[in-house]
Amino acid sequence: MERKKVIVTGGTGFIGSHTVVSLLEQGFEVVIVDNLINSSLDVLDGIEKIAGSRPDFFELDMQDSTRTAEFFATQTDAVAVIHFAALKAVGESMKKPLMYYRNNLFSMVNLLESMTRHGIFNLIFSSSCTVYGDPDVVPIRESNEVKPALSPYGNTKKVCEDMIQNLGRSEEGFHAISLRYFNPIGAHDSVEIGELPIGVPNNLLPYITQTAAGLREELLVFGGDYDTPDGTAVRDYIHVMDVADAHVKALNRLLSGTQKKRLEVFNLGTGKGSSVLEVIQSFEKMSGCKVPFRIVGRREGDVPEVYAATDLANQELGWQAKRSLDDMTASSWRWECRVRQLEV
Ligand code: NAD
Ligand code: WQD
C-alpha cells in the first residue's frame, strides 16, 4: 500500500522530531521542512536510528514566500501538513516582538497560501496554552475564553488560529486541528532525540536537569507565595511522546473525515497540575540527584495555576496522556545525561 505523505514543518525541532518518529512508525511518509534556526541536522540521524527510516529534509525558511511556494509546488501529493515551525521563547518575544510576528505570521501566511494553491487541505497546527492567558478557572476547557495574549509570542498563536478559522470559512474543503499544548517535557525513550535549548534555558525542566548536571549553580524558583497548595506555581507538564501520539490521532481524524467542524481545537495536557516543588521532588526521586534551589520573587508574566481539561481530546481524538510526572522527569534526566555524556 502506498504510504501517505505528510509535510512536517519544524520537524527537526523538539516536538516535531518526536512526532516524526511516531508518524514514521505508523507508516506515514514524512518530509521535513526546517530552517535549522533552533535545531540541527543531527536530529535526522536520531530519528533514523529510532524509526529505521530517514525522512526527506528540505532546508527552507518559511518566511520566504517564493521559496515556500516553490517547495510546495513539488509536494502536491502530500495529504497533510503539521506546522510546528515557529519561534517559541516568550521572554525573547517581549524584547523582539517584530521578529516573532514576522517569523510566525509570515510563515503561516506563506504556508496557507501554498497549501490552498496546491490542494493540500489538511492542517495540524501547534498552538499553546498561552492563548488562555491567566485563566479564571482551572482546569481550562477549549470553550473557555481566549484572553488577550500576555506576550507577542502568545499573540502569534492566537492570530494563527484566527487565520486558520477564517480560511476554513472561505476555502471549501480546508480542514484543520489546532492542538494547544500545555508544558511538553521529556524525551524519546531511546534518548536518541530530546530537547536542546540553546544558551541558558528559560523553561523549568531543562534548568533543573542542567543544574543537576552541574552546568548551573542553583535553580531559582520563581514565586513561593502563590495561592496554590505549596505556594509555587502550578503547570500541566506533559510527556513529549504523548504529545507526539496525539498528532498521529489528530492526523487520522483529519484524513478519515470524521471532524465535526472545519477547525477543531484540543488541549494537550495530562489534566493534572504540578507545582514547581513537586517537579523538583519528582526529579530528585527519579534521578537520585539533589537540585540546589532557592525561592525568589515571581517571574513577570507568570500565572499562578494552569492545567488542562482533557475530556474533549479523550472523547474526540481517543487520546489520553499515558506517562506520569515521574516518567517525564526520569526521561528528561536520561536525555541530559546522554547529551553531557554522564552516567545515569
Ligand atoms: P523548537 O524550536 O524545538 O522547534 C521549532 C522548529 O521550527 C525548529 O527546528 C526551528 O528551527 C524551526 N523554525 C522556526 N522558524 C522557522 C521558519 N521560519 N522556517 C522554517 N523552520 C523554522 O520548538 P518546539 O518546542 O518543538 O515547538 C514546536 C511548536 O510547538 C512551536 O510552534 C511552538 O510554538 C509550539 N509550542 C511549544 C511548546 C513548548 O513548550 N515547547 C508549548 C506550546 C506550543
Ligand atoms: C514553568 C514553571 C516558572 C524556570 C512556557 C510558555 C508557554 C508554553 C510552555 C509555548 C513556572 C517556573 C521556570 C526557572 C522556575 N510554551 N520556573 N524557575 O512559563 O509555564 O510556559 O512554556 O507555547 O507558552 O510560557 O513554562 O517551563 O518556563 O515554567 O521557577 O528557572 O516553572 O515560574 O511557574 P511556562 P516554564
Short mmCIF file of C-alpha atoms and ligand atoms in Angstrom, two decimals:
data_model
loop_
_atom_site.label_atom_id
_atom_site.label_comp_id
_atom_site.label_asym_id
_atom_site.label_seq_id
_atom_site.Cartn_x
_atom_site.Cartn_y
_atom_site.Cartn_z
CA MET A 1 0.00 0.00 0.00
CA GLU A 2 1.29 3.46 -0.85
CA ARG A 3 2.36 5.48 2.16
CA LYS A 4 0.61 8.79 2.77
CA LYS A 5 2.93 11.75 2.63
CA VAL A 6 2.86 14.32 5.41
CA ILE A 7 4.87 17.54 5.42
CA VAL A 8 6.19 18.40 8.87
CA THR A 9 7.43 21.97 9.25
CA GLY A 10 9.82 22.47 12.16
CA GLY A 11 10.34 18.69 12.08
CA THR A 12 13.92 18.76 13.38
CA GLY A 13 12.77 20.69 16.47
CA PHE A 14 11.89 19.26 19.88
CA ILE A 15 8.23 18.32 19.45
CA GLY A 16 8.45 17.98 15.66
CA SER A 17 11.20 15.34 15.79
CA HIS A 18 9.29 13.18 18.29
CA THR A 19 6.17 13.46 16.16
CA VAL A 20 8.11 12.49 13.04
CA VAL A 21 9.17 9.30 14.82
CA SER A 22 5.55 8.47 15.67
CA LEU A 23 4.44 9.22 12.09
CA LEU A 24 7.14 7.00 10.56
CA GLU A 25 6.27 4.23 12.99
CA GLN A 26 2.64 4.50 11.90
CA GLY A 27 3.63 4.08 8.25
CA PHE A 28 3.46 7.66 7.02
CA GLU A 29 5.99 9.10 4.60
CA VAL A 30 7.45 12.26 6.13
CA VAL A 31 9.02 15.30 4.53
CA ILE A 32 10.59 17.74 6.99
CA VAL A 33 10.95 21.45 6.31
CA ASP A 34 13.08 23.48 8.70
CA ASN A 35 15.46 26.44 8.55
CA LEU A 36 17.51 24.99 11.44
CA ILE A 37 17.29 28.24 13.41
CA ASN A 38 16.66 26.22 16.58
CA SER A 39 17.65 22.67 15.63
CA SER A 40 20.30 20.74 13.77
CA LEU A 41 20.63 18.11 11.07
CA ASP A 42 21.97 15.58 13.62
CA VAL A 43 18.37 15.12 14.69
CA LEU A 44 17.76 13.25 11.42
CA ASP A 45 20.30 10.62 12.50
CA GLY A 46 18.46 10.19 15.79
CA ILE A 47 15.12 9.83 14.01
CA GLU A 48 16.59 7.27 11.62
CA LYS A 49 18.08 5.22 14.45
CA ILE A 50 14.73 5.01 16.22
CA ALA A 51 12.34 4.64 13.31
CA GLY A 52 14.56 2.71 10.90
CA SER A 53 13.96 5.15 8.07
CA ARG A 54 15.12 8.67 7.33
CA PRO A 55 12.62 11.37 6.45
CA ASP A 56 13.30 13.64 3.48
CA PHE A 57 14.60 17.02 4.58
CA PHE A 58 14.38 20.45 2.94
CA GLU A 59 16.17 23.41 4.45
CA LEU A 60 13.76 26.26 3.98
CA ASP A 61 12.94 29.47 5.78
CA MET A 62 9.17 29.64 5.57
CA GLN A 63 9.25 33.42 5.84
CA ASP A 64 10.45 33.32 2.23
CA SER A 65 7.24 33.27 0.21
CA THR A 66 8.89 32.48 -3.13
CA ARG A 67 10.91 29.53 -1.84
CA THR A 68 7.98 28.23 0.19
CA ALA A 69 5.74 28.34 -2.90
CA GLU A 70 8.42 26.60 -4.98
CA PHE A 71 8.78 23.88 -2.37
CA PHE A 72 5.05 23.21 -2.16
CA ALA A 73 4.80 23.05 -5.93
CA THR A 74 6.93 19.88 -5.68
CA GLN A 75 4.78 18.36 -2.92
CA THR A 76 1.32 18.22 -4.43
CA ASP A 77 0.94 14.55 -3.45
CA ALA A 78 1.11 15.39 0.28
CA VAL A 79 -2.11 14.70 2.18
CA ALA A 80 -1.49 16.99 5.14
CA VAL A 81 0.83 19.44 6.84
CA ILE A 82 1.77 19.52 10.52
CA HIS A 83 3.03 23.01 11.25
CA PHE A 84 5.49 23.21 14.15
CA ALA A 85 7.86 25.79 12.65
CA ALA A 86 7.86 28.88 14.85
CA LEU A 87 9.92 30.85 17.31
CA LYS A 88 8.75 29.96 20.80
CA ALA A 89 10.56 31.87 23.56
CA VAL A 90 8.08 34.01 25.46
CA GLY A 91 10.72 36.31 27.02
CA GLU A 92 12.56 36.84 23.74
CA SER A 93 9.28 37.76 22.07
CA MET A 94 8.86 40.62 24.56
CA LYS A 95 12.25 42.00 23.53
CA LYS A 96 11.95 41.31 19.80
CA PRO A 97 8.23 41.38 19.05
CA LEU A 98 8.55 42.11 15.35
CA MET A 99 10.90 39.20 14.83
CA TYR A 100 8.18 36.98 16.32
CA TYR A 101 5.37 38.49 14.27
CA ARG A 102 7.45 38.28 11.10
CA ASN A 103 8.58 34.72 11.65
CA ASN A 104 5.44 33.12 13.00
CA LEU A 105 2.85 35.04 10.99
CA PHE A 106 4.61 35.38 7.63
CA SER A 107 5.42 31.67 7.74
CA MET A 108 1.77 30.89 8.42
CA VAL A 109 0.51 33.07 5.58
CA ASN A 110 3.02 31.53 3.18
CA LEU A 111 2.07 28.05 4.32
CA LEU A 112 -1.69 28.57 3.98
CA GLU A 113 -1.30 30.18 0.55
CA SER A 114 0.79 27.28 -0.69
CA MET A 115 -1.48 24.64 0.80
CA THR A 116 -4.61 26.07 -0.76
CA ARG A 117 -2.90 26.68 -4.11
CA HIS A 118 -1.86 23.04 -4.31
CA GLY A 119 -4.99 21.48 -2.83
CA ILE A 120 -3.40 20.26 0.41
CA PHE A 121 -6.41 20.76 2.64
CA ASN A 122 -5.48 19.17 5.97
CA LEU A 123 -3.53 21.07 8.59
CA ILE A 124 -2.49 20.39 12.18
CA PHE A 125 -1.29 23.50 13.97
CA SER A 126 0.94 23.76 17.08
CA SER A 127 -0.92 26.08 19.37
CA SER A 128 -0.31 26.70 23.04
CA CYS A 129 -2.00 27.02 26.42
CA THR A 130 -0.57 30.52 26.33
CA VAL A 131 -3.67 31.57 24.35
CA TYR A 132 -5.72 31.24 27.55
CA GLY A 133 -3.63 33.84 29.38
CA ASP A 134 -4.40 33.92 33.11
CA PRO A 135 -7.48 31.68 33.24
CA ASP A 136 -10.42 32.48 35.52
CA VAL A 137 -10.97 28.80 36.27
CA VAL A 138 -8.93 25.64 36.09
CA PRO A 139 -8.98 23.10 34.57
CA ILE A 140 -9.15 25.09 31.35
CA ARG A 141 -11.60 23.97 28.69
CA GLU A 142 -11.26 24.61 24.97
CA SER A 143 -14.52 26.55 25.19
CA ASN A 144 -13.02 28.95 27.74
CA GLU A 145 -12.32 32.46 26.68
CA VAL A 146 -9.13 33.07 24.74
CA LYS A 147 -7.76 36.07 26.62
CA PRO A 148 -5.64 38.91 25.28
CA ALA A 149 -2.19 37.42 24.97
CA LEU A 150 0.41 38.20 27.62
CA SER A 151 3.24 38.16 25.08
CA PRO A 152 3.83 38.75 21.36
CA TYR A 153 4.62 35.03 21.09
CA GLY A 154 1.24 34.15 22.57
CA ASN A 155 -0.44 36.61 20.27
CA THR A 156 1.12 34.96 17.21
CA LYS A 157 -0.53 31.69 18.27
CA LYS A 158 -3.90 33.40 18.65
CA VAL A 159 -3.62 35.19 15.30
CA CYS A 160 -2.56 31.97 13.56
CA GLU A 161 -5.63 30.22 14.95
CA ASP A 162 -7.75 33.12 13.65
CA MET A 163 -6.14 32.86 10.21
CA ILE A 164 -6.96 29.16 10.07
CA GLN A 165 -10.53 29.82 11.23
CA ASN A 166 -11.01 32.49 8.55
CA LEU A 167 -9.55 30.28 5.84
CA GLY A 168 -11.75 27.38 6.90
CA ARG A 169 -14.77 29.60 6.23
CA SER A 170 -13.60 30.89 2.85
CA GLU A 171 -11.94 27.79 1.40
CA GLU A 172 -14.25 24.88 0.70
CA GLY A 173 -12.63 21.63 1.84
CA PHE A 174 -9.99 23.12 4.11
CA HIS A 175 -9.84 21.36 7.49
CA ALA A 176 -7.61 21.92 10.47
CA ILE A 177 -6.96 20.83 14.02
CA SER A 178 -5.27 23.18 16.43
CA LEU A 179 -3.57 21.45 19.33
CA ARG A 180 -2.99 23.61 22.37
CA TYR A 181 -0.02 22.11 24.19
CA PHE A 182 0.46 22.76 27.87
CA ASN A 183 4.06 22.15 29.07
CA PRO A 184 5.77 19.45 26.98
CA ILE A 185 8.88 17.92 28.56
CA GLY A 186 10.84 14.65 28.43
CA ALA A 187 12.49 12.86 25.56
CA HIS A 188 12.13 9.71 23.47
CA ASP A 189 12.76 6.53 25.50
CA SER A 190 15.80 5.76 23.34
CA VAL A 191 17.27 9.20 24.20
CA GLU A 192 18.33 9.46 20.58
CA ILE A 193 16.32 12.71 20.40
CA GLY A 194 15.26 15.25 23.01
CA GLU A 195 15.17 18.98 23.73
CA LEU A 196 18.30 21.01 23.06
CA PRO A 197 17.84 24.52 24.43
CA ILE A 198 20.43 27.00 23.20
CA GLY A 199 22.14 29.02 25.94
CA VAL A 200 20.60 29.45 29.39
CA PRO A 201 17.27 27.62 29.47
CA ASN A 202 14.11 29.57 30.26
CA ASN A 203 11.97 26.53 30.91
CA LEU A 204 11.86 24.68 34.19
CA LEU A 205 12.87 21.14 33.24
CA PRO A 206 15.98 21.95 31.21
CA TYR A 207 17.02 24.30 34.00
CA ILE A 208 16.58 21.53 36.58
CA THR A 209 18.50 18.96 34.54
CA GLN A 210 21.34 21.39 33.78
CA THR A 211 21.58 22.30 37.46
CA ALA A 212 21.73 18.63 38.46
CA ALA A 213 24.39 18.10 35.77
CA GLY A 214 26.47 20.87 37.32
CA LEU A 215 26.13 23.38 34.49
CA ARG A 216 24.12 25.82 36.63
CA GLU A 217 24.79 26.64 40.24
CA GLU A 218 21.24 26.66 41.53
CA LEU A 219 17.67 26.74 40.34
CA LEU A 220 15.74 29.88 41.11
CA VAL A 221 12.14 29.02 41.90
CA PHE A 222 10.09 31.96 40.74
CA GLY A 223 7.50 32.70 43.40
CA GLY A 224 6.73 30.95 46.66
CA ASP A 225 3.70 32.99 47.63
CA TYR A 226 1.10 31.97 45.06
CA ASP A 227 -2.33 30.89 46.23
CA THR A 228 -1.50 27.23 45.48
CA PRO A 229 -1.07 24.29 47.89
CA ASP A 230 2.70 24.82 48.39
CA GLY A 231 2.91 28.43 47.22
CA THR A 232 4.73 27.67 43.96
CA ALA A 233 3.16 27.92 40.50
CA VAL A 234 1.25 25.01 39.03
CA ARG A 235 1.52 23.78 35.42
CA ASP A 236 0.35 20.81 33.38
CA TYR A 237 3.55 19.02 32.31
CA ILE A 238 3.09 16.50 29.53
CA HIS A 239 5.49 13.99 28.05
CA VAL A 240 6.58 14.91 24.55
CA MET A 241 5.83 11.38 23.31
CA ASP A 242 2.24 11.73 24.49
CA VAL A 243 2.11 14.99 22.54
CA ALA A 244 3.57 13.20 19.50
CA ASP A 245 0.97 10.42 19.73
CA ALA A 246 -1.82 12.99 19.81
CA HIS A 247 -0.64 14.34 16.44
CA VAL A 248 -1.00 10.91 14.86
CA LYS A 249 -4.53 10.65 16.26
CA ALA A 250 -5.36 14.14 15.01
CA LEU A 251 -3.97 13.33 11.59
CA ASN A 252 -6.03 10.15 11.33
CA ARG A 253 -9.11 12.14 12.31
CA LEU A 254 -8.45 14.68 9.56
CA LEU A 255 -7.77 12.01 6.96
CA SER A 256 -10.82 9.97 7.87
CA GLY A 257 -13.07 13.00 7.54
CA THR A 258 -14.60 12.49 10.99
CA GLN A 259 -14.20 16.10 12.08
CA LYS A 260 -17.21 17.91 13.45
CA LYS A 261 -16.02 21.39 12.48
CA ARG A 262 -13.65 22.83 9.90
CA LEU A 263 -11.35 23.92 12.71
CA GLU A 264 -11.28 21.82 15.83
CA VAL A 265 -9.27 22.77 18.89
CA PHE A 266 -7.98 20.33 21.51
CA ASN A 267 -5.99 20.80 24.69
CA LEU A 268 -2.99 18.52 25.06
CA GLY A 269 -2.25 18.12 28.73
CA THR A 270 -2.48 15.42 31.38
CA GLY A 271 -5.28 17.19 33.23
CA LYS A 272 -3.12 17.24 36.36
CA GLY A 273 -1.36 20.29 37.71
CA SER A 274 2.06 20.00 39.36
CA SER A 275 3.80 22.70 41.36
CA VAL A 276 7.42 23.66 40.83
CA LEU A 277 8.33 21.99 44.14
CA GLU A 278 6.53 18.80 43.11
CA VAL A 279 8.51 18.74 39.88
CA ILE A 280 11.77 19.16 41.80
CA GLN A 281 10.77 16.37 44.21
CA SER A 282 9.88 14.05 41.34
CA PHE A 283 13.15 14.85 39.60
CA GLU A 284 15.21 14.19 42.73
CA LYS A 285 13.41 10.90 43.35
CA MET A 286 13.85 9.65 39.79
CA SER A 287 17.42 10.85 39.24
CA GLY A 288 18.86 10.38 42.70
CA CYS A 289 20.39 13.86 42.31
CA LYS A 290 19.87 16.86 44.54
CA VAL A 291 18.79 20.10 42.89
CA PRO A 292 20.05 23.12 44.81
CA PHE A 293 17.28 25.69 44.64
CA ARG A 294 16.22 28.99 46.16
CA ILE A 295 12.78 30.54 46.17
CA VAL A 296 12.87 34.08 44.80
CA GLY A 297 10.31 36.62 43.60
CA ARG A 298 7.73 35.86 40.92
CA ARG A 299 8.73 35.94 37.25
CA GLU A 300 6.97 38.70 35.35
CA GLY A 301 4.12 37.45 33.22
CA ASP A 302 3.77 34.10 35.05
CA VAL A 303 0.29 32.99 36.01
CA PRO A 304 -0.34 31.06 39.26
CA GLU A 305 -2.10 27.94 38.02
CA VAL A 306 -2.70 26.43 34.59
CA TYR A 307 -3.84 22.92 33.77
CA ALA A 308 -5.97 21.39 31.09
CA ALA A 309 -9.36 19.79 30.91
CA THR A 310 -8.63 16.88 28.61
CA ASP A 311 -12.04 15.26 28.15
CA LEU A 312 -12.56 16.69 24.67
CA ALA A 313 -9.29 15.24 23.36
CA ASN A 314 -10.07 11.97 25.21
CA GLN A 315 -13.52 11.67 23.65
CA GLU A 316 -12.96 13.03 20.16
CA LEU A 317 -9.37 12.05 19.42
CA GLY A 318 -9.44 8.89 21.51
CA TRP A 319 -6.23 10.17 23.07
CA GLN A 320 -5.06 10.35 26.63
CA ALA A 321 -1.67 11.16 28.10
CA LYS A 322 -0.19 7.92 29.43
CA ARG A 323 3.06 8.98 31.07
CA SER A 324 3.35 10.24 34.65
CA LEU A 325 5.36 13.16 36.01
CA ASP A 326 7.94 10.65 37.28
CA ASP A 327 8.24 9.19 33.76
CA MET A 328 8.79 12.71 32.43
CA THR A 329 11.43 13.82 34.92
CA ALA A 330 13.28 10.48 34.59
CA SER A 331 13.22 10.82 30.83
CA SER A 332 14.46 14.43 30.90
CA TRP A 333 17.34 13.34 33.14
CA ARG A 334 18.34 10.40 30.94
CA TRP A 335 18.41 12.79 27.98
CA GLU A 336 20.56 15.33 29.84
CA CYS A 337 22.97 12.54 30.82
CA ARG A 338 23.17 11.41 27.23
CA VAL A 339 23.88 14.95 25.99
CA ARG A 340 26.52 15.58 28.68
CA GLN A 341 27.87 12.03 28.48
CA LEU A 342 27.20 11.42 32.18
CA GLU A 343 26.45 8.10 33.83
CA VAL A 344 22.74 7.84 34.55
P1 NAD B 1 11.61 24.06 18.52
O1 NAD B 1 12.24 25.40 18.47
O2 NAD B 1 12.41 22.93 19.07
O3 NAD B 1 11.11 23.65 17.06
C1 NAD B 1 10.67 24.58 16.11
C2 NAD B 1 11.40 24.32 14.82
O4 NAD B 1 10.95 25.28 13.85
C3 NAD B 1 12.91 24.50 14.96
O5 NAD B 1 13.55 23.34 14.44
C4 NAD B 1 13.22 25.73 14.12
O6 NAD B 1 14.50 25.65 13.52
C5 NAD B 1 12.07 25.74 13.13
N1 NAD B 1 11.71 27.06 12.58
C6 NAD B 1 11.47 28.21 13.25
N2 NAD B 1 11.17 29.20 12.39
C7 NAD B 1 11.19 28.65 11.14
C8 NAD B 1 10.99 29.17 9.84
N3 NAD B 1 10.72 30.45 9.63
N4 NAD B 1 11.10 28.33 8.78
C9 NAD B 1 11.42 27.02 8.97
N5 NAD B 1 11.65 26.49 10.18
C10 NAD B 1 11.54 27.29 11.26
O7 NAD B 1 10.24 24.20 19.31
P2 NAD B 1 9.26 23.09 19.86
O8 NAD B 1 9.31 23.12 21.34
O9 NAD B 1 9.46 21.82 19.15
O10 NAD B 1 7.87 23.74 19.45
C11 NAD B 1 7.20 23.34 18.26
C12 NAD B 1 5.93 24.15 18.13
O11 NAD B 1 5.11 23.95 19.28
C13 NAD B 1 6.15 25.65 18.03
O12 NAD B 1 5.21 26.17 17.11
C14 NAD B 1 5.85 26.14 19.44
O13 NAD B 1 5.40 27.46 19.43
C15 NAD B 1 4.75 25.18 19.85
N6 NAD B 1 4.64 25.01 21.30
C16 NAD B 1 5.73 24.62 22.02
C17 NAD B 1 5.62 24.46 23.40
C18 NAD B 1 6.82 24.07 24.22
O14 NAD B 1 6.78 24.26 25.45
N7 NAD B 1 7.88 23.50 23.66
C19 NAD B 1 4.39 24.67 24.02
C20 NAD B 1 3.29 25.06 23.26
C21 NAD B 1 3.43 25.22 21.89
C1 WQD B 2 7.15 26.52 34.40
C2 WQD B 2 7.10 26.96 35.85
C3 WQD B 2 8.01 29.16 36.24
C4 WQD B 2 12.13 28.28 35.22
C5 WQD B 2 6.05 28.27 28.75
C6 WQD B 2 5.34 29.21 27.82
C7 WQD B 2 4.09 28.57 27.29
C8 WQD B 2 4.39 27.24 26.67
C9 WQD B 2 5.08 26.36 27.64
C10 WQD B 2 4.98 27.61 24.35
C11 WQD B 2 6.69 28.43 36.02
C12 WQD B 2 8.83 28.11 36.93
C13 WQD B 2 10.78 28.16 35.45
C14 WQD B 2 13.00 28.51 36.32
C15 WQD B 2 11.10 28.45 37.78
N1 WQD B 2 5.29 27.35 25.57
N2 WQD B 2 10.27 28.25 36.70
N3 WQD B 2 12.45 28.59 37.56
O1 WQD B 2 6.16 29.59 31.59
O2 WQD B 2 4.64 27.64 32.21
O3 WQD B 2 5.21 28.03 29.87
O4 WQD B 2 6.28 27.02 28.10
O5 WQD B 2 3.92 27.80 23.86
O6 WQD B 2 3.59 29.44 26.35
O7 WQD B 2 5.03 30.39 28.54
O8 WQD B 2 6.95 27.18 31.36
O9 WQD B 2 8.95 25.91 31.96
O10 WQD B 2 9.15 28.42 31.73
O11 WQD B 2 7.90 27.48 33.66
O12 WQD B 2 10.66 28.54 38.92
O13 WQD B 2 14.22 28.68 36.17
O14 WQD B 2 8.43 26.88 36.39
O15 WQD B 2 7.91 30.32 37.00
O16 WQD B 2 5.92 28.51 37.18
P1 WQD B 2 5.71 28.21 31.34
P2 WQD B 2 8.33 27.25 32.12
#
